[in-house]
Tab-separated table of C-alpha atoms in Angstrom:
chain	number	residue	atom	x	y	z
J	1	MET	CA	11.596	-34.488	23.012
J	2	SER	CA	11.233	-31.327	25.134
J	3	LYS	CA	9.326	-28.304	23.793
J	4	LYS	CA	11.516	-25.770	22.040
J	5	ARG	CA	11.849	-22.301	23.601
J	6	ASN	CA	14.175	-19.369	23.715
J	7	THR	CA	16.833	-19.049	26.458
J	8	THR	CA	15.779	-16.317	28.920
J	9	LEU	CA	17.734	-13.708	30.863
J	10	LYS	CA	16.658	-15.494	34.053
J	11	GLU	CA	18.403	-18.675	32.879
J	12	LEU	CA	21.604	-16.769	32.067
J	13	SER	CA	21.687	-15.007	35.387
J	14	LYS	CA	21.179	-18.353	37.231
J	15	GLU	CA	24.090	-19.936	35.359
J	16	LEU	CA	26.361	-16.983	35.984
J	17	ASN	CA	25.157	-16.271	39.557
J	18	LEU	CA	24.369	-12.660	38.570
J	19	SER	CA	21.296	-10.544	38.854
J	20	ILE	CA	18.961	-10.290	35.777
J	21	SER	CA	19.567	-6.582	35.557
J	22	THR	CA	23.399	-7.038	35.596
J	23	VAL	CA	23.124	-9.681	32.698
J	24	SER	CA	20.832	-7.333	30.765
J	25	ARG	CA	23.220	-4.321	31.175
J	26	ALA	CA	26.214	-6.436	30.271
J	27	LEU	CA	24.521	-7.595	26.981
J	28	ASN	CA	23.750	-3.887	26.293
J	29	ASP	CA	27.415	-2.815	26.923
J	30	HIS	CA	26.403	-0.615	29.837
J	31	PRO	CA	29.406	1.432	31.027
J	32	ASP	CA	28.865	0.437	34.720
J	33	ILE	CA	29.515	-3.206	33.978
J	34	SER	CA	33.143	-4.407	33.927
J	35	GLN	CA	34.662	-5.725	30.600
J	36	ASP	CA	35.278	-9.164	32.318
J	37	THR	CA	31.607	-9.489	33.277
J	38	LYS	CA	30.440	-8.422	29.792
J	39	ASP	CA	32.766	-11.004	28.189
J	40	ARG	CA	31.478	-13.789	30.515
J	41	VAL	CA	27.845	-12.923	29.893
J	42	LYS	CA	28.196	-12.629	26.087
J	43	LYS	CA	30.173	-15.932	25.934
J	44	LEU	CA	27.472	-17.870	27.776
J	45	ALA	CA	24.701	-16.100	25.807
J	46	LYS	CA	26.345	-17.326	22.590
J	47	GLN	CA	26.746	-20.857	23.955
J	48	MET	CA	23.062	-21.019	24.983
J	49	ASN	CA	21.919	-19.398	21.749
J	50	TYR	CA	20.304	-16.490	23.602
J	51	VAL	CA	18.188	-14.127	21.433
J	52	PRO	CA	17.047	-10.919	22.992
J	53	ASN	CA	13.276	-10.337	23.157
J	54	LEU	CA	12.771	-7.084	21.207
J	55	PHE	CA	9.224	-6.771	22.451
J	56	ALA	CA	10.117	-7.152	26.070
J	57	ARG	CA	12.902	-4.689	25.661
J	58	GLY	CA	10.489	-2.338	23.902
J	59	PHE	CA	7.940	-2.419	26.714
J	60	ARG	CA	10.700	-1.457	29.165
J	61	SER	CA	12.100	1.355	27.027
J	62	ARG	CA	8.853	2.200	25.233
J	63	GLU	CA	10.768	1.888	21.989
J	64	THR	CA	10.992	-1.285	19.876
J	65	HIS	CA	12.331	0.262	16.663
J	66	ILE	CA	9.630	-1.953	14.945
J	67	LEU	CA	7.106	-0.536	12.390
J	68	GLY	CA	3.764	-2.349	11.797
J	69	VAL	CA	2.461	-2.431	8.283
J	70	ILE	CA	-1.119	-3.474	7.300
J	71	VAL	CA	-2.176	-3.890	3.697
J	72	PRO	CA	-5.302	-5.237	1.999
J	73	ASN	CA	-3.512	-7.774	-0.203
J	74	ILE	CA	0.144	-8.736	-0.013
J	75	SER	CA	0.106	-10.612	-3.285
J	76	HIS	CA	-0.925	-7.598	-5.301
J	77	LEU	CA	2.122	-6.606	-7.484
J	78	PHE	CA	1.738	-2.817	-6.786
J	79	THR	CA	1.539	-3.532	-3.043
J	80	SER	CA	4.690	-5.677	-3.213
J	81	THR	CA	6.615	-2.773	-4.751
J	82	ILE	CA	5.430	-0.448	-1.957
J	83	LEU	CA	6.439	-3.046	0.640
J	84	LYS	CA	9.947	-3.350	-0.889
J	85	GLY	CA	10.360	0.402	-0.509
J	86	VAL	CA	9.033	0.250	3.084
J	87	ILE	CA	11.395	-2.573	4.194
J	88	GLU	CA	14.474	-1.040	2.523
J	89	GLU	CA	13.868	2.480	3.874
J	90	ALA	CA	13.043	1.205	7.409
J	91	GLU	CA	16.319	-0.882	7.513
J	92	LEU	CA	18.295	2.153	6.336
J	93	ARG	CA	16.888	4.074	9.355
J	94	GLY	CA	17.476	1.250	11.884
J	95	TYR	CA	13.908	-0.118	12.070
J	96	ARG	CA	12.466	-3.516	11.503
J	97	VAL	CA	9.080	-4.171	9.876
J	98	ILE	CA	6.133	-6.517	10.697
J	99	ILE	CA	3.760	-6.993	7.766
J	100	SER	CA	0.117	-8.125	8.024
J	101	GLU	CA	-2.768	-8.523	5.579
J	102	SER	CA	-6.421	-7.572	6.108
J	103	ASN	CA	-7.670	-9.337	3.074
J	104	ASN	CA	-9.969	-6.324	2.539
J	105	ASP	CA	-11.860	-7.401	5.725
J	106	GLU	CA	-12.579	-4.528	8.118
J	107	ILE	CA	-12.982	-6.751	11.136
J	108	LYS	CA	-9.559	-8.368	10.460
J	109	GLN	CA	-8.112	-4.907	9.937
J	110	VAL	CA	-9.155	-3.884	13.404
J	111	GLU	CA	-7.686	-7.076	14.824
J	112	MET	CA	-4.357	-6.433	13.146
J	113	LEU	CA	-4.330	-2.837	14.438
J	114	ASN	CA	-4.918	-4.051	18.006
J	115	THR	CA	-2.273	-6.811	17.600
J	116	MET	CA	0.278	-4.306	16.340
J	117	THR	CA	-0.433	-1.982	19.282
J	118	GLN	CA	-0.095	-4.905	21.716
J	119	PHE	CA	3.228	-5.844	20.220
J	120	GLY	CA	4.361	-2.407	21.049
J	121	VAL	CA	5.293	-1.232	17.526
J	122	ASP	CA	6.565	2.401	17.510
J	123	GLY	CA	4.218	3.298	14.648
J	124	ILE	CA	1.858	1.885	11.973
J	125	LEU	CA	1.681	2.230	8.202
J	126	MET	CA	-1.621	1.203	6.790
J	127	SER	CA	-3.506	0.917	3.494
J	128	LEU	CA	-7.211	0.741	4.298
J	129	ALA	CA	-9.428	-2.241	3.489
J	130	ARG	CA	-11.705	-1.625	0.547
J	131	LYS	CA	-14.980	-1.244	2.524
J	132	THR	CA	-13.658	0.563	5.599
J	133	THR	CA	-16.634	2.484	6.983
J	134	LYS	CA	-16.242	2.331	10.721
J	135	LEU	CA	-13.214	4.429	11.566
J	136	GLU	CA	-13.541	4.602	15.361
J	137	GLU	CA	-11.078	1.845	15.935
J	138	VAL	CA	-8.520	3.418	13.527
J	139	LEU	CA	-8.972	6.741	15.275
J	140	LYS	CA	-8.334	5.135	18.643
J	141	VAL	CA	-4.968	3.797	17.382
J	142	PHE	CA	-4.191	7.149	15.826
J	143	ASN	CA	-4.666	8.824	19.188
J	144	ARG	CA	-2.238	6.363	20.853
J	145	ILE	CA	0.665	5.945	18.381
J	146	PRO	CA	1.903	7.543	15.173
J	147	LEU	CA	-0.126	6.375	12.115
J	148	VAL	CA	0.495	7.096	8.368
J	149	LEU	CA	-1.880	5.953	5.742
J	150	PHE	CA	-0.835	5.202	2.216
J	151	ASP	CA	-2.468	4.275	-1.177
J	152	LYS	CA	-6.003	3.437	0.219
J	153	VAL	CA	-6.652	6.397	2.514
J	154	SER	CA	-9.524	8.430	4.094
J	155	SER	CA	-10.009	12.182	4.531
J	156	LYS	CA	-11.840	11.396	7.797
J	157	ILE	CA	-8.584	10.274	9.535
J	158	PRO	CA	-6.449	13.379	10.413
J	159	CYS	CA	-3.074	11.682	9.936
J	160	THR	CA	-0.375	12.040	7.317
J	161	GLN	CA	-1.373	10.327	4.078
J	162	ILE	CA	0.859	9.314	1.152
J	163	VAL	CA	-0.952	9.012	-2.160
J	164	ILE	CA	-0.391	9.401	-5.875
J	165	ASN	CA	-1.909	12.283	-7.830
J	166	GLU	CA	-4.952	10.061	-8.618
J	167	GLU	CA	-7.158	12.679	-10.234
J	168	GLU	CA	-4.420	14.328	-12.283
J	169	ALA	CA	-3.122	10.943	-13.463
J	170	ALA	CA	-6.614	9.911	-14.635
J	171	PHE	CA	-7.160	13.311	-16.280
J	172	ASN	CA	-3.922	12.840	-18.237
J	173	ALA	CA	-4.823	9.310	-19.291
J	174	VAL	CA	-8.238	10.462	-20.641
J	175	GLU	CA	-6.755	13.633	-22.184
J	176	HIS	CA	-4.384	11.343	-24.079
J	177	LEU	CA	-7.372	9.425	-25.563
J	178	ILE	CA	-9.084	12.656	-26.484
J	179	GLU	CA	-5.957	13.890	-28.312
J	180	LEU	CA	-6.191	10.673	-30.344
J	181	GLY	CA	-9.633	11.878	-31.516
J	182	LYS	CA	-11.604	9.578	-29.193
J	183	GLU	CA	-14.959	10.977	-28.054
J	184	ARG	CA	-16.952	8.030	-26.712
J	185	ILE	CA	-14.666	7.149	-23.878
J	186	ALA	CA	-15.963	4.473	-21.415
J	187	ILE	CA	-14.707	4.041	-17.878
J	188	ILE	CA	-14.506	0.845	-15.865
J	189	LYS	CA	-14.246	1.740	-12.145
J	190	GLU	CA	-15.094	0.400	-8.652
J	191	THR	CA	-18.349	0.984	-6.835
J	192	GLU	CA	-18.536	3.622	-4.117
J	193	ASN	CA	-16.462	3.712	-0.941
J	194	SER	CA	-13.108	3.532	-2.853
J	195	TYR	CA	-10.920	6.602	-2.450
J	196	ASN	CA	-8.718	5.621	-5.464
J	197	SER	CA	-11.651	4.905	-7.778
J	198	GLU	CA	-13.594	8.104	-6.966
J	199	LYS	CA	-10.436	10.248	-7.500
J	200	ARG	CA	-9.756	8.579	-10.811
J	201	TYR	CA	-13.356	8.995	-11.812
J	202	ALA	CA	-13.154	12.680	-10.952
J	203	GLY	CA	-10.240	13.011	-13.257
J	204	TYR	CA	-12.162	11.207	-16.046
J	205	LEU	CA	-15.069	13.628	-15.653
J	206	ARG	CA	-12.805	16.730	-15.515
J	207	ALA	CA	-11.105	15.684	-18.787
J	208	LEU	CA	-14.469	15.220	-20.550
J	209	ASN	CA	-15.837	18.520	-19.220
J	210	GLN	CA	-12.687	20.423	-20.122
J	211	TYR	CA	-12.859	19.275	-23.700
J	212	ASN	CA	-16.656	19.705	-23.947
J	213	ILE	CA	-17.301	16.024	-24.465
J	214	PRO	CA	-20.684	14.890	-23.161
J	215	VAL	CA	-20.694	12.520	-20.096
J	216	ARG	CA	-22.632	9.423	-21.208
J	217	ASP	CA	-24.017	7.460	-18.292
J	218	LYS	CA	-24.123	4.232	-20.328
J	219	LEU	CA	-20.371	4.406	-20.679
J	220	ILE	CA	-19.809	4.541	-16.930
J	221	LEU	CA	-19.598	1.040	-15.617
J	222	SER	CA	-18.836	-0.002	-12.069
J	223	THR	CA	-17.992	-3.218	-10.308
J	224	GLU	CA	-17.169	-4.184	-6.633
J	225	ASP	CA	-14.208	-6.314	-7.645
J	226	ILE	CA	-12.137	-4.511	-10.261
J	227	SER	CA	-10.638	-7.709	-11.652
J	228	LEU	CA	-9.598	-9.061	-15.059
J	229	ALA	CA	-12.751	-11.237	-15.214
J	230	ASN	CA	-14.973	-8.198	-14.455
J	231	GLY	CA	-13.005	-6.036	-16.917
J	232	ARG	CA	-13.882	-8.633	-19.550
J	233	ARG	CA	-17.549	-8.905	-18.495
J	234	LEU	CA	-18.110	-5.072	-18.487
J	235	THR	CA	-16.478	-4.715	-21.869
J	236	ASN	CA	-18.796	-7.356	-23.290
J	237	ILE	CA	-21.649	-5.052	-22.074
J	238	LEU	CA	-20.001	-2.103	-23.848
J	239	LEU	CA	-19.699	-4.153	-27.082
J	240	SER	CA	-23.300	-5.078	-26.971
J	241	MET	CA	-24.357	-1.447	-27.295
J	242	LYS	CA	-25.802	-0.142	-30.485
J	243	LYS	CA	-23.234	2.614	-30.429
J	244	ARG	CA	-19.946	1.311	-29.053
J	245	PRO	CA	-17.280	3.436	-27.251
J	246	ASP	CA	-14.175	4.247	-29.168
J	247	ALA	CA	-11.923	4.049	-26.065
J	248	ILE	CA	-11.880	2.385	-22.654
J	249	PHE	CA	-10.230	3.806	-19.531
J	250	ALA	CA	-9.999	1.149	-16.830
J	251	ILE	CA	-8.851	2.267	-13.380
J	252	THR	CA	-6.676	-0.877	-12.957
J	253	ASP	CA	-4.422	-2.778	-15.394
J	254	ASN	CA	-6.229	-6.077	-14.541
J	255	ALA	CA	-9.558	-4.606	-15.715
J	256	ALA	CA	-7.868	-3.053	-18.859
J	257	ILE	CA	-6.355	-6.470	-19.747
J	258	GLY	CA	-9.788	-8.058	-19.301
J	259	ALA	CA	-11.147	-5.455	-21.699
J	260	ILE	CA	-8.412	-6.274	-24.205
J	261	LYS	CA	-9.280	-10.011	-24.065
J	262	ALA	CA	-12.909	-9.241	-24.696
J	263	LEU	CA	-12.032	-6.974	-27.609
J	264	HIS	CA	-9.812	-9.769	-29.119
J	265	LYS	CA	-12.714	-12.229	-28.820
J	266	PHE	CA	-14.963	-10.016	-30.852
J	267	LYS	CA	-12.053	-9.208	-33.268
J	268	VAL	CA	-12.180	-5.495	-32.441
J	269	LYS	CA	-9.107	-3.635	-33.736
J	270	ILE	CA	-7.070	-2.027	-30.952
J	271	PRO	CA	-6.513	0.985	-30.993
J	272	GLU	CA	-8.087	1.802	-34.404
J	273	GLU	CA	-11.681	0.947	-33.308
J	274	ILE	CA	-11.305	0.968	-29.547
J	275	ALA	CA	-8.188	2.222	-27.674
J	276	VAL	CA	-7.521	1.008	-24.139
J	277	VAL	CA	-5.694	2.663	-21.132
J	278	GLY	CA	-5.077	1.068	-17.769
J	279	PHE	CA	-3.690	2.120	-14.432
J	280	SER	CA	-0.610	0.896	-12.370
J	281	ASN	CA	1.916	-0.237	-14.976
J	282	SER	CA	1.998	-3.897	-13.782
J	283	ILE	CA	4.241	-6.454	-15.262
J	284	ASN	CA	1.271	-7.868	-17.177
J	285	SER	CA	0.807	-4.566	-19.062
J	286	THR	CA	3.873	-5.312	-21.165
J	287	ILE	CA	3.082	-9.050	-21.683
J	288	ILE	CA	-0.439	-8.564	-23.062
J	289	SER	CA	-0.793	-7.924	-26.868
J	290	PRO	CA	-1.132	-5.121	-27.701
J	291	SER	CA	0.992	-3.826	-24.894
J	292	LEU	CA	-1.022	-1.650	-22.551
J	293	THR	CA	-0.890	2.104	-22.200
J	294	THR	CA	-0.965	2.751	-18.452
J	295	VAL	CA	-0.252	5.122	-15.560
J	296	ASP	CA	2.929	4.245	-13.859
J	297	GLN	CA	2.654	4.329	-10.040
J	298	PRO	CA	6.130	4.502	-8.288
J	299	GLY	CA	5.335	2.030	-5.496
J	300	ASP	CA	8.946	1.974	-4.229
J	301	LYS	CA	8.877	5.765	-3.780
J	302	ILE	CA	5.474	5.610	-2.046
J	303	GLY	CA	6.832	3.137	0.508
J	304	ARG	CA	9.979	5.005	1.155
J	305	THR	CA	8.100	8.317	1.590
J	306	ALA	CA	5.623	6.728	3.984
J	307	VAL	CA	8.445	5.349	6.177
J	308	ARG	CA	10.231	8.729	6.223
J	309	PHE	CA	7.158	10.611	7.412
J	310	LEU	CA	6.270	7.918	9.988
J	311	ILE	CA	9.749	7.850	11.541
J	312	GLU	CA	9.819	11.644	11.506
J	313	GLU	CA	6.728	11.561	13.618
J	314	ILE	CA	8.007	8.830	15.890
J	315	GLU	CA	11.183	10.651	16.586
J	316	ALA	CA	9.695	14.146	16.925
J	317	PRO	CA	10.595	15.723	20.211
J	318	SER	CA	6.989	16.864	20.848
J	319	ASN	CA	3.545	15.609	20.154
J	320	ASP	CA	2.734	18.642	17.976
J	321	VAL	CA	3.379	17.023	14.596
J	322	MET	CA	1.921	18.634	11.509
J	323	THR	CA	0.017	16.068	9.494
J	324	LYS	CA	-0.172	16.408	5.726
J	325	THR	CA	-1.207	14.806	2.489
J	326	VAL	CA	1.781	13.994	0.272
J	327	GLU	CA	1.106	13.489	-3.422
J	328	ILE	CA	3.570	11.361	-5.400
J	329	LYS	CA	3.801	12.180	-9.110
J	330	THR	CA	2.919	9.546	-11.759
J	331	SER	CA	3.572	9.325	-15.429
J	332	LEU	CA	1.626	7.986	-18.444
J	333	ILE	CA	3.389	5.184	-20.369
J	334	VAL	CA	2.053	5.166	-23.905
J	335	ARG	CA	2.164	1.752	-25.551
J	336	ASP	CA	0.495	-0.027	-28.480
J	337	SER	CA	-3.084	-0.099	-27.054
J	338	SER	CA	-3.436	3.616	-27.648
J	339	LEU	CA	-0.726	4.543	-30.210
J	340	ARG	CA	-1.705	6.922	-32.907
J	341	VAL	CA	-2.096	4.860	-36.046
């Protein structure tokens, strides 16, 4: 059995006894090619199952109408809602999308950036890997083709960045707990080098300071992997304290759900004894009992907005494009884990 491969323009031209350029122009409905020739070329192309090579065409025209997208984790629910918005908005505007995953690995992230550039994509949308510290390779790509960052971003890269109002969202979540009469509010966050975590932590601190509630270091817990298991583990630490917290703000729903599971194990009443608030409004936030109060992040809107700004930059007539940071508004969804009793 012979090796499978695509039919080429060269093979079509040989069969038709036409030049490669004539075949190419016929397939693209060039006005200089007669209708009879166009019909002959298209008929044979259909018979031979010819599929145009978008990348080859892109290298010739310097436009592929393809966007590259790099994310840390494709399976993350919030990421999947962003990607849905990206794909739908790109298609509306006549672009295709190639998606790749860095697995929060900085080396793989650089490889993906270089691969996307070699493929000739018109621009790149990227959410940075968790421990991105060496930005030289990202800056090299930024200096070559349009780049827009979303969700996981960095102030050290002077490109357009699409984010949610992280600090304000966290402030609103903690203010909600304070309005319930809670004063010993713990936070479960990521360790340093996380833009999202640091912004949410800043919102937490601002709420405590604004309401003259002391910041207690023992109630500030960090973990590298902000997972359900670590949410449970860190809540166990909080419950072992002589003076327990009366509320927990976790910077992800997974960590908040882990906290709820730990509270259930020790038969702690939620929200009477300890209220819980998460962040992202994942599908699991409505399945857990009690249902989780959480910050709703409009992933679809983030994805669509990122595409709009990237294409605007790609199609700009000059290279003088004003970069900006665009904040997408969130909302607090109050559920049973923090309802006033």
